[in-house]
PDB file of C-alpha atoms and ligand atoms in Angstrom:
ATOM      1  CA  UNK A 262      43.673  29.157  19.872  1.00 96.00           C
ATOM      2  CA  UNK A 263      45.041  31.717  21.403  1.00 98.00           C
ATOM      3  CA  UNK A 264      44.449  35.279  22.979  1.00 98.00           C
ATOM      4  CA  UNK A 265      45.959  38.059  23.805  1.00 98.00           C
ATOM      5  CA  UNK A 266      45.214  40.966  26.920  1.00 99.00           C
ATOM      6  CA  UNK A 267      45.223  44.678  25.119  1.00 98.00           C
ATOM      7  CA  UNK A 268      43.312  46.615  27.905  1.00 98.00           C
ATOM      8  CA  UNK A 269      43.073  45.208  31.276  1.00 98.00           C
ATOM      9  CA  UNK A 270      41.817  48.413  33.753  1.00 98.00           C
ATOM     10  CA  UNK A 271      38.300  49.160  34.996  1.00 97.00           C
ATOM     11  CA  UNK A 272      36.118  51.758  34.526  1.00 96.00           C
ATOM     12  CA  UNK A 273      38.791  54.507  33.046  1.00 98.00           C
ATOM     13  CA  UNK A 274      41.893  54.683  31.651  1.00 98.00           C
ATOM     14  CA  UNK A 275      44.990  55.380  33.178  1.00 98.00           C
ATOM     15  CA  UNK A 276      47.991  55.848  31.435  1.00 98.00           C
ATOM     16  CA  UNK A 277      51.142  57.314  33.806  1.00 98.00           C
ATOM     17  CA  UNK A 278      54.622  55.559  35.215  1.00 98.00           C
ATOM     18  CA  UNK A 279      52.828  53.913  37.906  1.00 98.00           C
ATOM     19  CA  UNK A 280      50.452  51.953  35.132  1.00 98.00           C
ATOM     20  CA  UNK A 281      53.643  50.704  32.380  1.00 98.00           C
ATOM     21  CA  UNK A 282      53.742  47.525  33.412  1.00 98.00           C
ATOM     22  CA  UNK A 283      50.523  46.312  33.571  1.00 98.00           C
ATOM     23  CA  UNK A 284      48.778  49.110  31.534  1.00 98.00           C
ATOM     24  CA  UNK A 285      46.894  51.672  31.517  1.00 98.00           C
ATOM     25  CA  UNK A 286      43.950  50.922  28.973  1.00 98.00           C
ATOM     26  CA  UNK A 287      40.605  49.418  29.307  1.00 98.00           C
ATOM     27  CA  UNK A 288      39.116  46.450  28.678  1.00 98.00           C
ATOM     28  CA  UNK A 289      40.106  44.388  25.620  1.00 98.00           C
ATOM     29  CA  UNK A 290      41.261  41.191  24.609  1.00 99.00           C
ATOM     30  CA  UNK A 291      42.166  39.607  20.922  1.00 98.00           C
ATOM     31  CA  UNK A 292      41.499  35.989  20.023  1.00 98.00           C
ATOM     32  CA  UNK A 293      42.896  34.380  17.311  1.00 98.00           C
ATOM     33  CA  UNK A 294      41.606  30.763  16.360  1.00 98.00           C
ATOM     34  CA  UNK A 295      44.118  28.408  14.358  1.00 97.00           C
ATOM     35  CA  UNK A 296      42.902  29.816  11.161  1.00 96.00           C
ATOM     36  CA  UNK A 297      43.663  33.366  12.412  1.00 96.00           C
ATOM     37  CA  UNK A 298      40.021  34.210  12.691  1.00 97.00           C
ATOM     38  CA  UNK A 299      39.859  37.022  14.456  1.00 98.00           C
ATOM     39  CA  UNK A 300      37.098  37.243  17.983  1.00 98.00           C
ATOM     40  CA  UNK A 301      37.349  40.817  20.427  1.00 98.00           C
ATOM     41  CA  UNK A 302      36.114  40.656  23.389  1.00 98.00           C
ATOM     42  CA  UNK A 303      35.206  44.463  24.508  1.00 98.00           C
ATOM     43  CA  UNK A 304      36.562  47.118  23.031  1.00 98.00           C
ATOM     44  CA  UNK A 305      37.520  49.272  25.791  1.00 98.00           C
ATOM     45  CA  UNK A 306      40.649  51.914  25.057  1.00 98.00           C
ATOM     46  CA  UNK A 307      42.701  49.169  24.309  1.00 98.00           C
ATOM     47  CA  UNK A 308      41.164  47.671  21.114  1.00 98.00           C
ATOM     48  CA  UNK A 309      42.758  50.981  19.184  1.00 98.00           C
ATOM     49  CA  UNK A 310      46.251  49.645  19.754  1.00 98.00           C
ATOM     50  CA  UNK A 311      45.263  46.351  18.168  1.00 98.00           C
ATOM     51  CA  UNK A 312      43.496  48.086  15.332  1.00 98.00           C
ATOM     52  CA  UNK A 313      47.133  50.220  14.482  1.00 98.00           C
ATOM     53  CA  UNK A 314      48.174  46.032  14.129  1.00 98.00           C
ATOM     54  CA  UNK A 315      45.310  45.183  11.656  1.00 98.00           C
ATOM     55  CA  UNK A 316      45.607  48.346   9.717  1.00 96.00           C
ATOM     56  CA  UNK A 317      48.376  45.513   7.290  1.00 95.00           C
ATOM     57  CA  UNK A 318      46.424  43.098   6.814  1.00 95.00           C
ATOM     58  CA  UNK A 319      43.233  44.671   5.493  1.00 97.00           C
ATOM     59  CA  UNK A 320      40.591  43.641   4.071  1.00 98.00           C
ATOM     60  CA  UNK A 321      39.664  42.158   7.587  1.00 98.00           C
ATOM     61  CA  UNK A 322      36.985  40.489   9.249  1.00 98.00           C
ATOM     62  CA  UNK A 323      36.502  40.680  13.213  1.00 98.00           C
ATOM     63  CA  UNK A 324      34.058  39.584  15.365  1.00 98.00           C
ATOM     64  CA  UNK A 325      33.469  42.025  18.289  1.00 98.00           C
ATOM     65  CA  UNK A 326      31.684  41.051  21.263  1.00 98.00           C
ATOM     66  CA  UNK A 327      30.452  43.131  23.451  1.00 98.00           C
ATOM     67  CA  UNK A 328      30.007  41.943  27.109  1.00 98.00           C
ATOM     68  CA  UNK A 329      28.084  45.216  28.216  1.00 98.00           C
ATOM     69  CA  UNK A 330      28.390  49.013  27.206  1.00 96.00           C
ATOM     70  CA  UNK A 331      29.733  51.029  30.083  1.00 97.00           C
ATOM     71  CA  UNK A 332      32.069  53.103  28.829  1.00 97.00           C
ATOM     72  CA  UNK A 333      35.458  50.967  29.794  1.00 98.00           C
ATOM     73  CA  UNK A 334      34.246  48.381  27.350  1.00 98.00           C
ATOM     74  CA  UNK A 335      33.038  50.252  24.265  1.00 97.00           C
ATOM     75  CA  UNK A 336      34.862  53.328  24.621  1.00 97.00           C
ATOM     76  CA  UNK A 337      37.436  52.031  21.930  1.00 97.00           C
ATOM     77  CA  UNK A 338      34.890  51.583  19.053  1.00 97.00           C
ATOM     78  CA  UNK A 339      35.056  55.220  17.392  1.00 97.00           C
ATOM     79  CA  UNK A 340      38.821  54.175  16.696  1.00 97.00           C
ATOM     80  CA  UNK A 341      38.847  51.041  16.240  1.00 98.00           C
ATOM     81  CA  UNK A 342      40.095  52.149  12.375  1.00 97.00           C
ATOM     82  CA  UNK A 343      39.372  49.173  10.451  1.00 98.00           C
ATOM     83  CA  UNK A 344      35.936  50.814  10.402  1.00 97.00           C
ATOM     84  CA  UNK A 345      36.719  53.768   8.249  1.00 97.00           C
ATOM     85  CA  UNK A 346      37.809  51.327   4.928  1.00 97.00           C
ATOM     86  CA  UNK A 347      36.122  49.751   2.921  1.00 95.00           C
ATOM     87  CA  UNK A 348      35.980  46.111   2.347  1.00 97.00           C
ATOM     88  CA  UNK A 349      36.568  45.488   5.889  1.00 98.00           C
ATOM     89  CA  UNK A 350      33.493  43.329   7.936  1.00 98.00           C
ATOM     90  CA  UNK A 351      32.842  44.221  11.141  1.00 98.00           C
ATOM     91  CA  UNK A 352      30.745  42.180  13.777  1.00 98.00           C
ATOM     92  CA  UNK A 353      29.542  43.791  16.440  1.00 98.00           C
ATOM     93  CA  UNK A 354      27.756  41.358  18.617  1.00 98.00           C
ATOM     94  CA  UNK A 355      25.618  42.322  21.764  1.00 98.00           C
ATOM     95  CA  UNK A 356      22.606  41.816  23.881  1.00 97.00           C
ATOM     96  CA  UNK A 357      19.327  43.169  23.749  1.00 96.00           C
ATOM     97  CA  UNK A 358      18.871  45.366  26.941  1.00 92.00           C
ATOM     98  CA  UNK A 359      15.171  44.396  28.843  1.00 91.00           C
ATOM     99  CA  UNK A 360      15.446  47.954  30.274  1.00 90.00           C
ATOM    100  CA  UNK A 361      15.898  49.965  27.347  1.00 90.00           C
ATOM    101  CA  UNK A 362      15.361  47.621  24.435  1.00 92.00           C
ATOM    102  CA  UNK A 363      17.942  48.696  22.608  1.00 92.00           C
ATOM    103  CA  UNK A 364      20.563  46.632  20.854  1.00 94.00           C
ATOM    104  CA  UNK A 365      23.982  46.862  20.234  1.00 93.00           C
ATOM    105  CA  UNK A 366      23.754  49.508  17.362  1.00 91.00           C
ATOM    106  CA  UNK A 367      23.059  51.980  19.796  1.00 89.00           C
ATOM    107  CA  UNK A 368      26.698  51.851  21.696  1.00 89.00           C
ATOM    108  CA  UNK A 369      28.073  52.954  18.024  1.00 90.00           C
ATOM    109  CA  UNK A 370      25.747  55.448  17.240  1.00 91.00           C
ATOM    110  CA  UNK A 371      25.580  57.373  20.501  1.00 92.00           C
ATOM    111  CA  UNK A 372      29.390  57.655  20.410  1.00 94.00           C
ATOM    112  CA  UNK A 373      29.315  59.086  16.974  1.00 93.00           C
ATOM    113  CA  UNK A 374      27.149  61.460  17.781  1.00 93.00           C
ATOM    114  CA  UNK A 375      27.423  64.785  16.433  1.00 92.00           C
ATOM    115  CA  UNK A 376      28.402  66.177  19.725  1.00 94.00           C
ATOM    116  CA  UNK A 377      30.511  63.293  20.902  1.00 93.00           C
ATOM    117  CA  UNK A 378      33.095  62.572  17.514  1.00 94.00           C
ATOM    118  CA  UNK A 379      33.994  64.111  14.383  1.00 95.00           C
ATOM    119  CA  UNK A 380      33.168  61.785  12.074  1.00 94.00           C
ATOM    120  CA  UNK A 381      29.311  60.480  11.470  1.00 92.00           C
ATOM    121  CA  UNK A 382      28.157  57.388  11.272  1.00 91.00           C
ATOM    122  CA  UNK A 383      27.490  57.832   8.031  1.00 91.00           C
ATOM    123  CA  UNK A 384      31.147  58.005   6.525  1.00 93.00           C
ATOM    124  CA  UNK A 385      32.083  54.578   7.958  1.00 95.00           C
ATOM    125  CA  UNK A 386      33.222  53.007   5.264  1.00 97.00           C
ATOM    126  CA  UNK A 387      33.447  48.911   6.338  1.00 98.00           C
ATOM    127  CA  UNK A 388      30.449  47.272   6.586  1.00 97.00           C
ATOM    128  CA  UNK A 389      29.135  46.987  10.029  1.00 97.00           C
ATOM    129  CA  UNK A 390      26.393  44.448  10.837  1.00 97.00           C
ATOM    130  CA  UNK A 391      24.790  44.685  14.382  1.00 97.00           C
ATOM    131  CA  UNK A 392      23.831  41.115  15.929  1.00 98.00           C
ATOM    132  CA  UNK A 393      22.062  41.018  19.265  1.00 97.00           C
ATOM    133  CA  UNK A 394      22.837  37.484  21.470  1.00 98.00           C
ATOM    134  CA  UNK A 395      20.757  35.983  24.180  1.00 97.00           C
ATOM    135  CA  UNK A 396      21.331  33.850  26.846  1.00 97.00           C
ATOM    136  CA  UNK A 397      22.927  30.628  26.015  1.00 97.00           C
ATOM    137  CA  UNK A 398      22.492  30.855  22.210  1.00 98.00           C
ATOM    138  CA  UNK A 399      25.916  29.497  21.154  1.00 98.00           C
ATOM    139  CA  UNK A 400      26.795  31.724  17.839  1.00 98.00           C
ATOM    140  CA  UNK A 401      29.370  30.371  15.373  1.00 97.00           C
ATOM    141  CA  UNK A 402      32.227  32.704  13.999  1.00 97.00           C
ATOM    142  CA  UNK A 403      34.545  29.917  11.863  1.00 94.00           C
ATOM    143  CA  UNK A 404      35.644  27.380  13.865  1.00 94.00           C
ATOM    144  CA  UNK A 405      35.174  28.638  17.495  1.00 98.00           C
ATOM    145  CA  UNK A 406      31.554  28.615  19.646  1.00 98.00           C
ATOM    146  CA  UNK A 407      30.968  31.549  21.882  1.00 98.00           C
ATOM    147  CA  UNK A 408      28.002  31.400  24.434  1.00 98.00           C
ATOM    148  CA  UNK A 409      26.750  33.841  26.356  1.00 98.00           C
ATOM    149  CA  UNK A 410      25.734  33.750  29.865  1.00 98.00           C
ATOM    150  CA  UNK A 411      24.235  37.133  31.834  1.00 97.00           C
ATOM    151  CA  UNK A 412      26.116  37.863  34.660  1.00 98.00           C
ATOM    152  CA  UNK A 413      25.098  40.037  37.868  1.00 95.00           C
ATOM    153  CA  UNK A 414      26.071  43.925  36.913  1.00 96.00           C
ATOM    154  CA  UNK A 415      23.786  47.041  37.050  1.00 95.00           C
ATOM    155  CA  UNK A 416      23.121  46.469  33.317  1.00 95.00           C
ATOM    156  CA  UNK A 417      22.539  44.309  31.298  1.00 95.00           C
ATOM    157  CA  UNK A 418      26.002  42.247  31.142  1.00 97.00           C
ATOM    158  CA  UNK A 419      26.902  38.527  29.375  1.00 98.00           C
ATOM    159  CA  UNK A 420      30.294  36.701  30.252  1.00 98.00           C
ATOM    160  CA  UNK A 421      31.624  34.594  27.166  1.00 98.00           C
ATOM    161  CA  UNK A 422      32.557  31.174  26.914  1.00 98.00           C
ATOM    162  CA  UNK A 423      34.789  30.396  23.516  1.00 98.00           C
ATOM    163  CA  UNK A 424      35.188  27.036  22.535  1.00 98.00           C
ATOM    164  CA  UNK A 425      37.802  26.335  19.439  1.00 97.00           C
ATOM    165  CA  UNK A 426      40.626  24.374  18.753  1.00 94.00           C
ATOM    166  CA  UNK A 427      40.253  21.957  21.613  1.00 97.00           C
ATOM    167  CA  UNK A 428      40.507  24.824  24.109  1.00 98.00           C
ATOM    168  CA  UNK A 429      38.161  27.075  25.465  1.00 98.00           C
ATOM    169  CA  UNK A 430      38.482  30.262  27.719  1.00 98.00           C
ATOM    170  CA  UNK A 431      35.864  32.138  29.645  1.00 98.00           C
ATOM    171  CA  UNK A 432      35.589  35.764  30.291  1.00 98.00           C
ATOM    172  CA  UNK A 433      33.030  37.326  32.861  1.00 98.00           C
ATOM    173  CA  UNK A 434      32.682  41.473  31.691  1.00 97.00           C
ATOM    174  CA  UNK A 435      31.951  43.048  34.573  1.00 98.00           C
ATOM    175  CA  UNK A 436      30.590  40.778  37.415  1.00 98.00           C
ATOM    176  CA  UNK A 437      29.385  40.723  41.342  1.00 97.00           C
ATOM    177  CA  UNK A 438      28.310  37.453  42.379  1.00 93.00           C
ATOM    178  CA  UNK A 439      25.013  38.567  43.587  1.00 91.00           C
ATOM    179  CA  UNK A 440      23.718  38.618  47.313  1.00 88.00           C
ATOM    180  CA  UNK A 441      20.529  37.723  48.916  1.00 89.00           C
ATOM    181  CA  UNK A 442      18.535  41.368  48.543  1.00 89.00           C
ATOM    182  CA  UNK A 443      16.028  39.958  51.900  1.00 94.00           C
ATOM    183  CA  UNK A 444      17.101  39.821  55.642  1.00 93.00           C
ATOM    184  CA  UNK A 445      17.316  35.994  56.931  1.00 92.00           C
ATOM    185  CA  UNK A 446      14.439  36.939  59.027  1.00 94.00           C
ATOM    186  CA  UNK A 447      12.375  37.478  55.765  1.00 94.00           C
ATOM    187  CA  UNK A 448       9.912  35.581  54.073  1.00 93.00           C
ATOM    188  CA  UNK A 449      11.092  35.721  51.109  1.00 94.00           C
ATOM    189  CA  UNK A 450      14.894  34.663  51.945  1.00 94.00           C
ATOM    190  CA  UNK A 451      14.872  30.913  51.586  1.00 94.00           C
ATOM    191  CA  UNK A 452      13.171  31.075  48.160  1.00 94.00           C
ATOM    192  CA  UNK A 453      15.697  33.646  46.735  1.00 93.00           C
ATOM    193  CA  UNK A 454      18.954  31.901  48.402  1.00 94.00           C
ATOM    194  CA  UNK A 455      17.785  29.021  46.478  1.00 95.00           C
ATOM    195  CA  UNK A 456      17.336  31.188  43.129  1.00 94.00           C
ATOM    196  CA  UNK A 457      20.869  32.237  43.903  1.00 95.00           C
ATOM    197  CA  UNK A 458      22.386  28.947  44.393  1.00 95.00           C
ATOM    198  CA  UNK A 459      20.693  27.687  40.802  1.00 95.00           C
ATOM    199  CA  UNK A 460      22.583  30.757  39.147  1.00 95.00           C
ATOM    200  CA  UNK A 461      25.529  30.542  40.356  1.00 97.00           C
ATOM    201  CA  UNK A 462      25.577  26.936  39.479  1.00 97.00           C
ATOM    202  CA  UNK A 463      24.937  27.559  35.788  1.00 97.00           C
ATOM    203  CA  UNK A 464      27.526  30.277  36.038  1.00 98.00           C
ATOM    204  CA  UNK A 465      29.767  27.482  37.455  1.00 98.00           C
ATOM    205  CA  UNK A 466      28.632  24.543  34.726  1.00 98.00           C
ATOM    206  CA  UNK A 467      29.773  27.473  32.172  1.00 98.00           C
ATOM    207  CA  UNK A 468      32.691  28.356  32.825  1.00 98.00           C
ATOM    208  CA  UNK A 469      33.502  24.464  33.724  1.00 98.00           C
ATOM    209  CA  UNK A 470      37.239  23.193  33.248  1.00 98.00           C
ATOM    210  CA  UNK A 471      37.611  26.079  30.873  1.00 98.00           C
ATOM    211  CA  UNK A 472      42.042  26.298  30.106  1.00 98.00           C
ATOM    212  CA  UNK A 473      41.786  30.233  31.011  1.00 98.00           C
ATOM    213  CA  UNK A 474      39.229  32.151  32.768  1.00 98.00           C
ATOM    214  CA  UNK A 475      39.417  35.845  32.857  1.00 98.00           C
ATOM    215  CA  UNK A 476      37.447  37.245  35.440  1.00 98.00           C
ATOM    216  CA  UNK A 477      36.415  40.524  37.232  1.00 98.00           C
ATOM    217  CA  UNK A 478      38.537  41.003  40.365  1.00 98.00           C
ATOM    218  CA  UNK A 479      38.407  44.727  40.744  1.00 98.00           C
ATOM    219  CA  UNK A 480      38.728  45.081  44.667  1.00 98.00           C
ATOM    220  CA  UNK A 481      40.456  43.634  47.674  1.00 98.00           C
ATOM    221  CA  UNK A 482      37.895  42.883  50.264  1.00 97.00           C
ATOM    222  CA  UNK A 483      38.336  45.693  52.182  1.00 97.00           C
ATOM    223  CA  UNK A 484      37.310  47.661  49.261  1.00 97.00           C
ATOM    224  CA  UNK A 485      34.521  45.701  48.310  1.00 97.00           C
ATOM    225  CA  UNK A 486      32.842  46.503  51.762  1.00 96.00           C
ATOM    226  CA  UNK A 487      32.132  49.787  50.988  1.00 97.00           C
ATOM    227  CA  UNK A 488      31.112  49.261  47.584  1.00 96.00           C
ATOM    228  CA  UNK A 489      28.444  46.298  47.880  1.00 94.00           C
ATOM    229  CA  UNK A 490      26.430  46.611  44.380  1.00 93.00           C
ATOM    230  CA  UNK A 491      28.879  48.584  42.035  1.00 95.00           C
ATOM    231  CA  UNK A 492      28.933  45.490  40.102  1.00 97.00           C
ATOM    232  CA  UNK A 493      32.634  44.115  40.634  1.00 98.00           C
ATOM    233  CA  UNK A 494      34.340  41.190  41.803  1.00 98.00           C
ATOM    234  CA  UNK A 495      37.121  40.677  43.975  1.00 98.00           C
ATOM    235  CA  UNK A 496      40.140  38.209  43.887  1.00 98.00           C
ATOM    236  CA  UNK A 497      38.623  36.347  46.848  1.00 97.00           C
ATOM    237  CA  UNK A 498      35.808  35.504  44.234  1.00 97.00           C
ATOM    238  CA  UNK A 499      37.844  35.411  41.751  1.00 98.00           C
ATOM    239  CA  UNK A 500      39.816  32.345  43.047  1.00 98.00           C
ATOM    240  CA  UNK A 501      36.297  30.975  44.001  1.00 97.00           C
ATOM    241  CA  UNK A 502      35.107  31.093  40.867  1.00 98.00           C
ATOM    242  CA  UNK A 503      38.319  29.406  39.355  1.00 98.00           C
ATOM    243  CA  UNK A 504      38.281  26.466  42.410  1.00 97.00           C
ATOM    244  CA  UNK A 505      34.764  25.478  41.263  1.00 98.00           C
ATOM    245  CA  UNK A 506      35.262  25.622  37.722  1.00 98.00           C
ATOM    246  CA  UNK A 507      38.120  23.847  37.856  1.00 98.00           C
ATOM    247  CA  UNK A 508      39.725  26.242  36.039  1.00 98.00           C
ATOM    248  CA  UNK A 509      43.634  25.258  34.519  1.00 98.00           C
ATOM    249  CA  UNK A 510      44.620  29.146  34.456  1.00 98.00           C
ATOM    250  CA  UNK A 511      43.123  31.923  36.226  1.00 98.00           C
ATOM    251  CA  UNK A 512      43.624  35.471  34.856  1.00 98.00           C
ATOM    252  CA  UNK A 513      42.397  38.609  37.283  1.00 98.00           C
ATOM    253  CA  UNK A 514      41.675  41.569  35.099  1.00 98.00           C
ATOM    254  CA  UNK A 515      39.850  44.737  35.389  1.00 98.00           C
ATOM    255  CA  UNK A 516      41.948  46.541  37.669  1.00 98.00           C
ATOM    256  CA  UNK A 517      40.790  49.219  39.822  1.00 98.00           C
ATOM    257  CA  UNK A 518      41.840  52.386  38.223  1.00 97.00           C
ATOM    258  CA  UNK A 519      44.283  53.694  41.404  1.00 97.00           C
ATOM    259  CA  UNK A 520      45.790  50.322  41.913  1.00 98.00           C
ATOM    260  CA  UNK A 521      49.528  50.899  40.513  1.00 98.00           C
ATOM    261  CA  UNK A 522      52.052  48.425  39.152  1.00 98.00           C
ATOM    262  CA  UNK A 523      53.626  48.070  42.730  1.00 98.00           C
ATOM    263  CA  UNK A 524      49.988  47.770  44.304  1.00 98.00           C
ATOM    264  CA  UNK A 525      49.458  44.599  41.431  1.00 98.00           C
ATOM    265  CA  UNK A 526      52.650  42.917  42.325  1.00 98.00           C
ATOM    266  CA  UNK A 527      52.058  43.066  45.802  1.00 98.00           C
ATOM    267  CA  UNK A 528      48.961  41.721  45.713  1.00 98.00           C
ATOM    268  CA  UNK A 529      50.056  38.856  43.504  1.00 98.00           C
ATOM    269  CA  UNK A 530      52.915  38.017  45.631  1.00 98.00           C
ATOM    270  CA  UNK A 531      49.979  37.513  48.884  1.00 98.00           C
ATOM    271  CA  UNK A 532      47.745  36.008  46.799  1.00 98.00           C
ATOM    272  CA  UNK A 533      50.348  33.167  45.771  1.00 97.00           C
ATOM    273  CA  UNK A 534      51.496  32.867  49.594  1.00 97.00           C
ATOM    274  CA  UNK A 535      47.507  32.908  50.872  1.00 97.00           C
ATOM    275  CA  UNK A 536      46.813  30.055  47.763  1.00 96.00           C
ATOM    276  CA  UNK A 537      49.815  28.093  46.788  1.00 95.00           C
ATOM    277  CA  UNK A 538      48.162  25.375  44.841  1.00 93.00           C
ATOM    278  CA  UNK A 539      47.247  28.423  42.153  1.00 94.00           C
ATOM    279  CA  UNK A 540      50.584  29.006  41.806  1.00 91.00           C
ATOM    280  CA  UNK A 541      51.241  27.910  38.511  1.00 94.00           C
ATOM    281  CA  UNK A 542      47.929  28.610  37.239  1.00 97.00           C
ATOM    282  CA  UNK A 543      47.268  32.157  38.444  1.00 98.00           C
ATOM    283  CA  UNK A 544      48.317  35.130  36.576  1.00 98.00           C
ATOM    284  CA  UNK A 545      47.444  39.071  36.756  1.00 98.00           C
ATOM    285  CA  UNK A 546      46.635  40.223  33.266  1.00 98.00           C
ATOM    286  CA  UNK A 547      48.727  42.829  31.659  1.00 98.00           C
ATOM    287  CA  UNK A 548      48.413  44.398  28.481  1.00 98.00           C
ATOM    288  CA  UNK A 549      50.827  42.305  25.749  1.00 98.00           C
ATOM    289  CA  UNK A 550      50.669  39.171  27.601  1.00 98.00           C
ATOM    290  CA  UNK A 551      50.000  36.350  25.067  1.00 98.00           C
ATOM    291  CA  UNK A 552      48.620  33.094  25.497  1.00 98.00           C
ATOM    292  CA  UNK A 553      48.628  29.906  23.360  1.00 96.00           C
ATOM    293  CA  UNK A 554      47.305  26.578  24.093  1.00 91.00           C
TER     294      UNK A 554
HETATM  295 ZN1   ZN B  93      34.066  47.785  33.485  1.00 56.66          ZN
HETATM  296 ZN1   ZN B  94      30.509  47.733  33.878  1.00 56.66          ZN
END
């Protein structure tokens, strides 16, 4: 197996000189199983530059899965191009949202919306099937197993766990490990400390000895004090995450849109000095890095 980063900023895109080396796009990442099966995870602005790569090889077949449809992760499906030929299968996997019951369909359709896009729904050519996942229902695409687990966000939002090959990699969307919503001084705090404990233990026995995890680490922790419930992780929890998982390579993604190339290596360089036993297992994502295990 192996996968490949193709969008790796939060929230919006942002192309410029201070952005070239780790990118500018968002969310997105390729993976290709031994028998070149092809698995997306998200199809944020970056999933167009891998289409312009599939556009040879066509008829194709790719399995999209969607970890939750704020705009940085589905913004990329309207041009995602394999869609407009015919002969080419599309996937589009997603969950089933409690709030608004609506599947996965719906983050096409809206976009192609007459005032949104040029081009209907209607004149996609490949066929497209919807498939809605729930919570740790392992689906099958080929040879690899992908599980979904729902992961704190303000919507409805699974991480991934891909098993195939021997390897396996985890990747968390957009996550905040949740905090107690009671005061300590509350009745209800005891009760809902333990519910949190139980989650973040299946969250844990997920994304267990996985070779790569990818996770949410938008914000330093100064940042994430003023923005408590946005739905975002940090590097702190990041690493945290990795430590208990015993995780063999930890990749931080999802940058926060203002943090620059210079900002990323200079937070990489503290991070190794603050945790040196990460050192060579801890890597900031950039679009076009590769990895094969
Ligand atoms: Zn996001
Ligand atoms: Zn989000």
């Amino acid at each position: 197996m192996k996968f490949k980063f193709w969008g790796v900023r939060g929230s919006i895109p942002t192309p410029g000189p201070q952005t070239v080396k780790y990118g500018g796009n968002t969310t997105c990442i390729e993976i290709r199983t031994n028998r070149n099966e092809l698995i997306i995870l998200d199809a944020g602005t970056g999933i167009h530059a891998l289409a312009q790569t599939l556009l040879r090889d066509m008829p194709i077949t790719a399995h999209i899965f969607i970890t939750h449809t704020h705009w940085d992760h589905i913004q990329g499906l309207p041009f995602f191009l394999p869609i407009f030929f015919k002969n080419n299968r599309i996937n589009l996997y997603g969950g089933q949202d409690p709030v608004t019951d609506e599947n996965i369909n719906r983050a096409l359709s809206a976009q192609l919306q007459y005032s949104y896009f040029p081009i209907h729904e209607a004149q996609l050519k490949a066929r497209i099937d919807y498939l809605t996942v729930r919570p740790g229902e392992t689906v099958s695409v080929g040879s690899a197993r992908i599980t979904p687990i729902i992961l704190n966000h303000p919507v409805l939002n699974f991480g991934y766990r891909v098993d195939c090959d021997g390897a396996s990699l985890f990747f968390t969307g957009d996550f905040e490990s949740p905090i107690n919503i009671y005061q300590p001084e509350d009745d209800n705090y005891a009760s809902y400390r333990g519910f949190l404990l139980e989650k973040h233990q299946e969250i844990i026995e997920a994304m267990q000895d996985v070779d790569a995890l990818i996770v949410d680490s938008s914000y330093t922790d100064e940042e994430y004090a003023t923005r408590l419930g946005w739905g975002h992780g940090t590097y702190r929890s990041g690493i945290k995450l990795a430590s208990e998982a015993n995780a063999k390579r930890l990749f931080l993604t999802h940058h926060e849109p203002t943090r620059t190339d210079a900002d990323l290596d200079l937070i990489y360089r503290d991070l190794l000095e603050q945790h040196p036993r990460f050192a060579d297992k801890l890597f900031i994502a950039r679009e076009g890095l590769e990895v094969c295990f």
